[in-house]
C-alpha cells in the first residue's frame, strides 16, 4: 500500500454558518468511518486559520520569523487526511468523494518512497 495526502483547499474568509458546515462535517465523519473500516485511514486533521501561521526562513546563517502564510492567496489548506491505498486510482476515488462532500478542491499527492 502506498501513502497519499489528501489536502482540502478552502477559500479565505469566515467559517461557514452551522447550517452549511454541519452537513459537511457529518459527511466527512462518515467518510472517515469508511476509511477506518476499509483500513485506508492513517490520520486526519483540520488546521487553524492561516493568520495563525508562522513562516520560518533560514538564509546565510540567519533565521527570520514572519506571521501569516508563506504566500498570499485566495485559498489555503484547511485540513488534510493521510490515507493508504493500493494505487493512485484508488486514492483519487477517495479524493473525489472528499471533494463532493466538502464542495472544495482536494489535492491528492503520494508520499515519496
GROMACS .gro file of C-alpha atoms in nm:
model
  113
    1UNK     CA    1   0.000   0.000   0.000
    2UNK     CA    2   0.119   0.347  -0.084
    3UNK     CA    3   0.054   0.652   0.135
    4UNK     CA    4  -0.126   0.960  -0.001
    5UNK     CA    5  -0.200   1.309   0.128
    6UNK     CA    6  -0.548   1.448   0.055
    7UNK     CA    7  -0.531   1.826   0.110
    8UNK     CA    8  -0.852   2.028   0.124
    9UNK     CA    9  -0.823   2.383  -0.011
   10UNK     CA   10  -1.069   2.631   0.130
   11UNK     CA   11  -1.129   2.995   0.041
   12UNK     CA   12  -1.008   3.267   0.274
   13UNK     CA   13  -1.281   3.420   0.482
   14UNK     CA   14  -1.507   3.337   0.772
   15UNK     CA   15  -1.612   2.986   0.867
   16UNK     CA   16  -1.942   2.891   0.703
   17UNK     CA   17  -2.251   2.909   0.925
   18UNK     CA   18  -2.357   2.593   1.114
   19UNK     CA   19  -2.637   2.514   0.871
   20UNK     CA   20  -2.378   2.489   0.591
   21UNK     CA   21  -2.084   2.345   0.786
   22UNK     CA   22  -2.288   2.088   0.985
   23UNK     CA   23  -2.380   1.860   0.693
   24UNK     CA   24  -2.024   1.884   0.556
   25UNK     CA   25  -1.876   1.774   0.888
   26UNK     CA   26  -2.129   1.489   0.912
   27UNK     CA   27  -2.031   1.375   0.562
   28UNK     CA   28  -1.662   1.388   0.649
   29UNK     CA   29  -1.723   1.188   0.968
   30UNK     CA   30  -1.899   0.920   0.762
   31UNK     CA   31  -1.614   0.918   0.508
   32UNK     CA   32  -1.358   0.885   0.790
   33UNK     CA   33  -1.552   0.590   0.936
   34UNK     CA   34  -1.544   0.423   0.596
   35UNK     CA   35  -1.172   0.494   0.563
   36UNK     CA   36  -1.124   0.328   0.905
   37UNK     CA   37  -1.345   0.032   0.814
   38UNK     CA   38  -1.154  -0.035   0.490
   39UNK     CA   39  -0.809   0.002   0.651
   40UNK     CA   40  -0.722   0.307   0.438
   41UNK     CA   41  -0.723   0.559   0.726
   42UNK     CA   42  -0.391   0.684   0.865
   43UNK     CA   43  -0.450   1.035   1.004
   44UNK     CA   44  -0.667   1.344   0.957
   45UNK     CA   45  -0.666   1.697   1.096
   46UNK     CA   46  -0.818   2.038   1.043
   47UNK     CA   47  -0.590   2.340   1.058
   48UNK     CA   48  -0.631   2.676   1.230
   49UNK     CA   49  -0.678   2.980   1.003
   50UNK     CA   50  -0.373   3.093   0.803
   51UNK     CA   51  -0.331   3.406   1.015
   52UNK     CA   52  -0.216   3.175   1.297
   53UNK     CA   53   0.078   3.050   1.087
   54UNK     CA   54   0.441   3.146   1.136
   55UNK     CA   55   0.684   3.108   0.848
   56UNK     CA   56   1.049   3.037   0.927
   57UNK     CA   57   1.314   3.123   0.668
   58UNK     CA   58   1.680   3.036   0.710
   59UNK     CA   59   1.938   3.214   0.494
   60UNK     CA   60   2.309   3.273   0.535
   61UNK     CA   61   2.306   3.158   0.898
   62UNK     CA   62   2.018   3.386   0.998
   63UNK     CA   63   1.661   3.287   1.075
   64UNK     CA   64   1.366   3.513   1.001
   65UNK     CA   65   1.020   3.452   1.150
   66UNK     CA   66   0.719   3.615   0.985
   67UNK     CA   67   0.349   3.598   1.066
   68UNK     CA   68   0.098   3.453   0.825
   69UNK     CA   69   0.108   3.207   0.540
   70UNK     CA   70   0.407   3.151   0.313
   71UNK     CA   71   0.234   3.314   0.017
   72UNK     CA   72  -0.060   3.545  -0.029
   73UNK     CA   73  -0.353   3.371  -0.188
   74UNK     CA   74  -0.728   3.347  -0.204
   75UNK     CA   75  -0.734   2.998  -0.056
   76UNK     CA   76  -0.535   2.789   0.189
   77UNK     CA   77  -0.506   2.434   0.316
   78UNK     CA   78  -0.785   2.400   0.568
   79UNK     CA   79  -0.724   2.038   0.657
   80UNK     CA   80  -0.581   1.713   0.536
   81UNK     CA   81  -0.618   1.338   0.552
   82UNK     CA   82  -0.342   1.081   0.513
   83UNK     CA   83  -0.456   0.750   0.364
   84UNK     CA   84  -0.313   0.426   0.236
   85UNK     CA   85  -0.432   0.299  -0.100
   86UNK     CA   86  -0.313   0.029  -0.339
   87UNK     CA   87  -0.259   0.281  -0.620
   88UNK     CA   88  -0.324   0.637  -0.736
   89UNK     CA   89  -0.661   0.547  -0.890
   90UNK     CA   90  -0.789   0.424  -0.553
   91UNK     CA   91  -0.654   0.735  -0.378
   92UNK     CA   92  -0.821   0.956  -0.639
   93UNK     CA   93  -1.156   0.787  -0.574
   94UNK     CA   94  -1.126   0.875  -0.202
   95UNK     CA   95  -1.028   1.231  -0.300
   96UNK     CA   96  -1.328   1.260  -0.533
   97UNK     CA   97  -1.560   1.159  -0.253
   98UNK     CA   98  -1.399   1.411  -0.018
   99UNK     CA   99  -1.434   1.688  -0.279
  100UNK     CA  100  -1.802   1.600  -0.329
  101UNK     CA  101  -1.865   1.619   0.047
  102UNK     CA  102  -1.673   1.942   0.111
  103UNK     CA  103  -1.754   2.106  -0.225
  104UNK     CA  104  -1.391   2.227  -0.213
  105UNK     CA  105  -1.084   2.135  -0.420
  106UNK     CA  106  -0.889   1.835  -0.290
  107UNK     CA  107  -0.529   1.773  -0.394
  108UNK     CA  108  -0.417   1.409  -0.390
  109UNK     CA  109  -0.041   1.361  -0.365
  110UNK     CA  110   0.163   1.046  -0.299
  111UNK     CA  111   0.428   1.045  -0.029
  112UNK     CA  112   0.783   0.999  -0.160
  113UNK     CA  113   0.905   0.643  -0.110
   0.00000   0.00000   0.00000
